[in-house]
Amino acid sequence: MTPDDTPSAPSPELLDALQHQVALFARRAEQTRLAGSATAPAGGAIDRAAYLLLSRLDRHGPTGVKALAAGMGIDSSTVTRQVAPLVEAGLVLRDPDPDDGRAVVLRLAPLGRAGLDEVRRSRRQLMALLTDDWTDGQRADFAALLTRFNEAIAAWQSAPPTGRAPAATEGDRPPA
């Protein structure tokens, strides 16, 4: 570990700058999502909750509601509510759980895969456009730091209210 890698107490000015940039990022990300990207109109977009659910099913395969909820850090009723329109739209399929006939297993439907692939393609193009003057190393550094930041948020949200967050799980890491 080099001296630059050693955690230190951040200055209030640096914390103010970080929180301001995160707030700007959140606003601009939402504006970009609502407007659609440069390559796909908003009408064909998948909302954030649907994108995360479809991505999780794509990465982890058929999953029960409880396991999907646990992996995403939300409760089962939220998953059930968010999945219903995806099933109705033909993006997600419900199959009987082979281990428990009363439960269902959710899986990505072919239409859901096609929609997810299109959104990913569009988002890759937008990321390429936004980071056009970055090196691959800068993109990798940013992805690693943003992943670490998201993991810290997830750990903090699931931590007991006593202070420091526990180590994050790999559930929110992008696929390698």
PDB file of C-alpha atoms in Angstrom:
ATOM      1  CA  MET A   1       0.000   0.000   0.000  1.00  0.00           C
ATOM      2  CA  THR A   2       1.437   3.368  -0.989  1.00  0.00           C
ATOM      3  CA  PRO A   3       0.970   6.521   1.113  1.00  0.00           C
ATOM      4  CA  ASP A   4      -1.659   7.690  -1.415  1.00  0.00           C
ATOM      5  CA  ASP A   5      -3.674   4.476  -0.828  1.00  0.00           C
ATOM      6  CA  THR A   6      -3.882   4.935   2.935  1.00  0.00           C
ATOM      7  CA  PRO A   7      -7.348   6.110   4.024  1.00  0.00           C
ATOM      8  CA  SER A   8      -7.337   9.497   5.680  1.00  0.00           C
ATOM      9  CA  ALA A   9      -9.847  11.905   7.123  1.00  0.00           C
ATOM     10  CA  PRO A  10     -11.244  13.905   4.183  1.00  0.00           C
ATOM     11  CA  SER A  11     -11.489  17.661   4.320  1.00  0.00           C
ATOM     12  CA  PRO A  12     -14.945  19.244   4.577  1.00  0.00           C
ATOM     13  CA  GLU A  13     -14.251  21.036   1.281  1.00  0.00           C
ATOM     14  CA  LEU A  14     -13.515  17.762  -0.497  1.00  0.00           C
ATOM     15  CA  LEU A  15     -16.640  16.157   0.974  1.00  0.00           C
ATOM     16  CA  ASP A  16     -18.690  19.160  -0.188  1.00  0.00           C
ATOM     17  CA  ALA A  17     -17.246  18.834  -3.688  1.00  0.00           C
ATOM     18  CA  LEU A  18     -17.992  15.076  -3.756  1.00  0.00           C
ATOM     19  CA  GLN A  19     -21.588  15.430  -2.562  1.00  0.00           C
ATOM     20  CA  HIS A  20     -22.203  18.255  -5.041  1.00  0.00           C
ATOM     21  CA  GLN A  21     -20.835  16.206  -7.962  1.00  0.00           C
ATOM     22  CA  VAL A  22     -22.917  13.176  -6.903  1.00  0.00           C
ATOM     23  CA  ALA A  23     -26.037  15.377  -6.801  1.00  0.00           C
ATOM     24  CA  LEU A  24     -25.262  16.771 -10.268  1.00  0.00           C
ATOM     25  CA  PHE A  25     -24.622  13.255 -11.563  1.00  0.00           C
ATOM     26  CA  ALA A  26     -27.947  11.996 -10.197  1.00  0.00           C
ATOM     27  CA  ARG A  27     -29.843  14.896 -11.780  1.00  0.00           C
ATOM     28  CA  ARG A  28     -28.085  14.599 -15.134  1.00  0.00           C
ATOM     29  CA  ALA A  29     -28.454  10.807 -15.189  1.00  0.00           C
ATOM     30  CA  GLU A  30     -32.203  11.175 -14.623  1.00  0.00           C
ATOM     31  CA  GLN A  31     -32.474  13.877 -17.302  1.00  0.00           C
ATOM     32  CA  THR A  32     -30.566  11.645 -19.736  1.00  0.00           C
ATOM     33  CA  ARG A  33     -32.823   8.683 -18.951  1.00  0.00           C
ATOM     34  CA  LEU A  34     -35.982  10.757 -19.410  1.00  0.00           C
ATOM     35  CA  ALA A  35     -34.759  12.257 -22.687  1.00  0.00           C
ATOM     36  CA  GLY A  36     -33.429   8.981 -24.073  1.00  0.00           C
ATOM     37  CA  SER A  37     -29.879   8.596 -25.234  1.00  0.00           C
ATOM     38  CA  ALA A  38     -28.329   9.921 -28.399  1.00  0.00           C
ATOM     39  CA  THR A  39     -29.073   6.605 -30.097  1.00  0.00           C
ATOM     40  CA  ALA A  40     -32.446   5.512 -28.695  1.00  0.00           C
ATOM     41  CA  PRO A  41     -35.562   7.602 -28.119  1.00  0.00           C
ATOM     42  CA  ALA A  42     -37.081   7.660 -24.642  1.00  0.00           C
ATOM     43  CA  GLY A  43     -40.181   5.863 -25.898  1.00  0.00           C
ATOM     44  CA  GLY A  44     -38.128   2.687 -26.394  1.00  0.00           C
ATOM     45  CA  ALA A  45     -36.268   2.978 -23.121  1.00  0.00           C
ATOM     46  CA  ILE A  46     -36.587   0.597 -20.196  1.00  0.00           C
ATOM     47  CA  ASP A  47     -36.981   2.349 -16.842  1.00  0.00           C
ATOM     48  CA  ARG A  48     -34.251   2.007 -14.234  1.00  0.00           C
ATOM     49  CA  ALA A  49     -36.079  -0.541 -12.053  1.00  0.00           C
ATOM     50  CA  ALA A  50     -36.890  -2.726 -15.054  1.00  0.00           C
ATOM     51  CA  TYR A  51     -33.326  -2.461 -16.367  1.00  0.00           C
ATOM     52  CA  LEU A  52     -31.872  -3.569 -13.026  1.00  0.00           C
ATOM     53  CA  LEU A  53     -34.336  -6.480 -12.705  1.00  0.00           C
ATOM     54  CA  LEU A  54     -33.770  -7.646 -16.273  1.00  0.00           C
ATOM     55  CA  SER A  55     -29.985  -7.313 -15.875  1.00  0.00           C
ATOM     56  CA  ARG A  56     -30.049  -9.343 -12.679  1.00  0.00           C
ATOM     57  CA  LEU A  57     -32.092 -12.112 -14.326  1.00  0.00           C
ATOM     58  CA  ASP A  58     -29.708 -12.043 -17.285  1.00  0.00           C
ATOM     59  CA  ARG A  59     -26.603 -12.332 -15.074  1.00  0.00           C
ATOM     60  CA  HIS A  60     -27.967 -14.860 -12.567  1.00  0.00           C
ATOM     61  CA  GLY A  61     -30.507 -16.838 -14.589  1.00  0.00           C
ATOM     62  CA  PRO A  62     -33.947 -17.939 -13.391  1.00  0.00           C
ATOM     63  CA  THR A  63     -34.485 -16.699  -9.846  1.00  0.00           C
ATOM     64  CA  GLY A  64     -37.203 -16.817  -7.220  1.00  0.00           C
ATOM     65  CA  VAL A  65     -38.778 -13.588  -6.017  1.00  0.00           C
ATOM     66  CA  LYS A  66     -37.201 -13.783  -2.547  1.00  0.00           C
ATOM     67  CA  ALA A  67     -33.716 -14.444  -3.917  1.00  0.00           C
ATOM     68  CA  LEU A  68     -34.107 -11.681  -6.502  1.00  0.00           C
ATOM     69  CA  ALA A  69     -35.208  -9.252  -3.806  1.00  0.00           C
ATOM     70  CA  ALA A  70     -32.339 -10.221  -1.499  1.00  0.00           C
ATOM     71  CA  GLY A  71     -29.797  -9.900  -4.304  1.00  0.00           C
ATOM     72  CA  MET A  72     -31.073  -6.444  -5.185  1.00  0.00           C
ATOM     73  CA  GLY A  73     -31.394  -5.218  -1.608  1.00  0.00           C
ATOM     74  CA  ILE A  74     -35.148  -4.591  -1.835  1.00  0.00           C
ATOM     75  CA  ASP A  75     -38.138  -6.394  -0.357  1.00  0.00           C
ATOM     76  CA  SER A  76     -40.149  -9.123  -2.053  1.00  0.00           C
ATOM     77  CA  SER A  77     -43.291  -7.000  -2.359  1.00  0.00           C
ATOM     78  CA  THR A  78     -41.328  -4.386  -4.313  1.00  0.00           C
ATOM     79  CA  VAL A  79     -39.966  -7.041  -6.676  1.00  0.00           C
ATOM     80  CA  THR A  80     -43.464  -8.483  -7.138  1.00  0.00           C
ATOM     81  CA  ARG A  81     -44.858  -5.023  -7.932  1.00  0.00           C
ATOM     82  CA  GLN A  82     -42.005  -4.188 -10.340  1.00  0.00           C
ATOM     83  CA  VAL A  83     -42.088  -7.575 -12.107  1.00  0.00           C
ATOM     84  CA  ALA A  84     -45.854  -7.559 -12.793  1.00  0.00           C
ATOM     85  CA  PRO A  85     -45.697  -5.083 -15.714  1.00  0.00           C
ATOM     86  CA  LEU A  86     -42.610  -6.856 -17.080  1.00  0.00           C
ATOM     87  CA  VAL A  87     -44.538 -10.140 -17.160  1.00  0.00           C
ATOM     88  CA  GLU A  88     -47.520  -8.385 -18.747  1.00  0.00           C
ATOM     89  CA  ALA A  89     -45.241  -6.864 -21.412  1.00  0.00           C
ATOM     90  CA  GLY A  90     -43.704 -10.270 -22.173  1.00  0.00           C
ATOM     91  CA  LEU A  91     -40.233  -9.298 -20.920  1.00  0.00           C
ATOM     92  CA  VAL A  92     -40.176 -11.753 -17.999  1.00  0.00           C
ATOM     93  CA  LEU A  93     -41.670 -15.238 -17.729  1.00  0.00           C
ATOM     94  CA  ARG A  94     -43.002 -16.886 -14.571  1.00  0.00           C
ATOM     95  CA  ASP A  95     -42.338 -20.609 -14.236  1.00  0.00           C
ATOM     96  CA  PRO A  96     -43.386 -22.931 -11.407  1.00  0.00           C
ATOM     97  CA  ASP A  97     -40.555 -23.417  -8.915  1.00  0.00           C
ATOM     98  CA  PRO A  98     -39.428 -27.047  -9.290  1.00  0.00           C
ATOM     99  CA  ASP A  99     -38.628 -27.178  -5.553  1.00  0.00           C
ATOM    100  CA  ASP A 100     -41.860 -25.551  -4.339  1.00  0.00           C
ATOM    101  CA  GLY A 101     -44.972 -25.758  -6.489  1.00  0.00           C
ATOM    102  CA  ARG A 102     -46.507 -22.792  -4.654  1.00  0.00           C
ATOM    103  CA  ALA A 103     -43.677 -20.442  -5.645  1.00  0.00           C
ATOM    104  CA  VAL A 104     -42.548 -19.104  -9.009  1.00  0.00           C
ATOM    105  CA  VAL A 105     -39.183 -18.655 -10.665  1.00  0.00           C
ATOM    106  CA  LEU A 106     -38.701 -15.592 -12.836  1.00  0.00           C
ATOM    107  CA  ARG A 107     -36.664 -15.730 -16.025  1.00  0.00           C
ATOM    108  CA  LEU A 108     -35.806 -13.380 -18.824  1.00  0.00           C
ATOM    109  CA  ALA A 109     -38.072 -13.841 -21.849  1.00  0.00           C
ATOM    110  CA  PRO A 110     -36.668 -13.572 -25.399  1.00  0.00           C
ATOM    111  CA  LEU A 111     -38.387 -10.183 -25.763  1.00  0.00           C
ATOM    112  CA  GLY A 112     -36.811  -9.071 -22.481  1.00  0.00           C
ATOM    113  CA  ARG A 113     -33.369 -10.172 -23.671  1.00  0.00           C
ATOM    114  CA  ALA A 114     -33.824  -8.268 -26.945  1.00  0.00           C
ATOM    115  CA  GLY A 115     -34.916  -5.120 -25.079  1.00  0.00           C
ATOM    116  CA  LEU A 116     -32.071  -5.417 -22.611  1.00  0.00           C
ATOM    117  CA  ASP A 117     -29.558  -5.920 -25.427  1.00  0.00           C
ATOM    118  CA  GLU A 118     -30.855  -2.794 -27.182  1.00  0.00           C
ATOM    119  CA  VAL A 119     -30.675  -0.681 -24.025  1.00  0.00           C
ATOM    120  CA  ARG A 120     -27.154  -1.932 -23.316  1.00  0.00           C
ATOM    121  CA  ARG A 121     -26.072  -1.166 -26.889  1.00  0.00           C
ATOM    122  CA  SER A 122     -27.501   2.331 -26.626  1.00  0.00           C
ATOM    123  CA  ARG A 123     -25.913   2.931 -23.221  1.00  0.00           C
ATOM    124  CA  ARG A 124     -22.532   1.672 -24.468  1.00  0.00           C
ATOM    125  CA  GLN A 125     -22.734   4.186 -27.304  1.00  0.00           C
ATOM    126  CA  LEU A 126     -23.598   6.966 -24.865  1.00  0.00           C
ATOM    127  CA  MET A 127     -20.729   5.992 -22.544  1.00  0.00           C
ATOM    128  CA  ALA A 128     -18.363   5.964 -25.532  1.00  0.00           C
ATOM    129  CA  LEU A 129     -19.580   9.422 -26.546  1.00  0.00           C
ATOM    130  CA  LEU A 130     -19.288  10.867 -23.029  1.00  0.00           C
ATOM    131  CA  THR A 131     -15.796   9.445 -22.475  1.00  0.00           C
ATOM    132  CA  ASP A 132     -14.516   9.930 -26.014  1.00  0.00           C
ATOM    133  CA  ASP A 133     -11.454  11.863 -24.837  1.00  0.00           C
ATOM    134  CA  TRP A 134     -10.652   9.427 -21.975  1.00  0.00           C
ATOM    135  CA  THR A 135      -8.089   6.651 -22.101  1.00  0.00           C
ATOM    136  CA  ASP A 136      -9.143   3.052 -21.437  1.00  0.00           C
ATOM    137  CA  GLY A 137      -7.223   3.349 -18.162  1.00  0.00           C
ATOM    138  CA  GLN A 138      -9.287   6.372 -17.125  1.00  0.00           C
ATOM    139  CA  ARG A 139     -12.503   4.547 -18.017  1.00  0.00           C
ATOM    140  CA  ALA A 140     -11.358   1.512 -15.994  1.00  0.00           C
ATOM    141  CA  ASP A 141     -10.381   3.695 -13.020  1.00  0.00           C
ATOM    142  CA  PHE A 142     -13.732   5.498 -13.118  1.00  0.00           C
ATOM    143  CA  ALA A 143     -15.648   2.202 -13.373  1.00  0.00           C
ATOM    144  CA  ALA A 144     -13.676   0.763 -10.446  1.00  0.00           C
ATOM    145  CA  LEU A 145     -14.211   3.840  -8.259  1.00  0.00           C
ATOM    146  CA  LEU A 146     -17.893   4.103  -9.146  1.00  0.00           C
ATOM    147  CA  THR A 147     -18.332   0.395  -8.372  1.00  0.00           C
ATOM    148  CA  ARG A 148     -16.587   0.888  -5.033  1.00  0.00           C
ATOM    149  CA  PHE A 149     -18.791   3.925  -4.299  1.00  0.00           C
ATOM    150  CA  ASN A 150     -21.982   1.985  -5.121  1.00  0.00           C
ATOM    151  CA  GLU A 151     -20.823  -0.926  -2.956  1.00  0.00           C
ATOM    152  CA  ALA A 152     -20.177   1.489  -0.068  1.00  0.00           C
ATOM    153  CA  ILE A 153     -23.706   2.888  -0.434  1.00  0.00           C
ATOM    154  CA  ALA A 154     -25.200  -0.627  -0.489  1.00  0.00           C
ATOM    155  CA  ALA A 155     -23.177  -1.642   2.571  1.00  0.00           C
ATOM    156  CA  TRP A 156     -24.112   1.541   4.426  1.00  0.00           C
ATOM    157  CA  GLN A 157     -27.803   1.008   3.634  1.00  0.00           C
ATOM    158  CA  SER A 158     -27.730  -2.547   4.963  1.00  0.00           C
ATOM    159  CA  ALA A 159     -25.547  -1.779   8.000  1.00  0.00           C
ATOM    160  CA  PRO A 160     -26.892  -1.589  11.502  1.00  0.00           C
ATOM    161  CA  PRO A 161     -27.239   2.071  12.538  1.00  0.00           C
ATOM    162  CA  THR A 162     -24.049   1.939  14.610  1.00  0.00           C
ATOM    163  CA  GLY A 163     -21.570   3.577  12.273  1.00  0.00           C
ATOM    164  CA  ARG A 164     -19.159   2.034   9.811  1.00  0.00           C
ATOM    165  CA  ALA A 165     -20.607   0.029   6.985  1.00  0.00           C
ATOM    166  CA  PRO A 166     -19.750  -3.658   6.591  1.00  0.00           C
ATOM    167  CA  ALA A 167     -17.956  -4.863   3.481  1.00  0.00           C
ATOM    168  CA  ALA A 168     -20.202  -4.872   0.417  1.00  0.00           C
ATOM    169  CA  THR A 169     -21.170  -8.019  -1.431  1.00  0.00           C
ATOM    170  CA  GLU A 170     -20.479  -8.618  -5.075  1.00  0.00           C
ATOM    171  CA  GLY A 171     -24.208  -8.465  -5.910  1.00  0.00           C
ATOM    172  CA  ASP A 172     -24.009  -4.993  -7.422  1.00  0.00           C
ATOM    173  CA  ARG A 173     -20.715  -5.440  -9.276  1.00  0.00           C
ATOM    174  CA  PRO A 174     -20.905  -5.401 -13.035  1.00  0.00           C
ATOM    175  CA  PRO A 175     -20.032  -8.658 -14.778  1.00  0.00           C
ATOM    176  CA  ALA A 176     -16.333  -9.067 -15.544  1.00  0.00           C
TER     177      ALA A 176
END
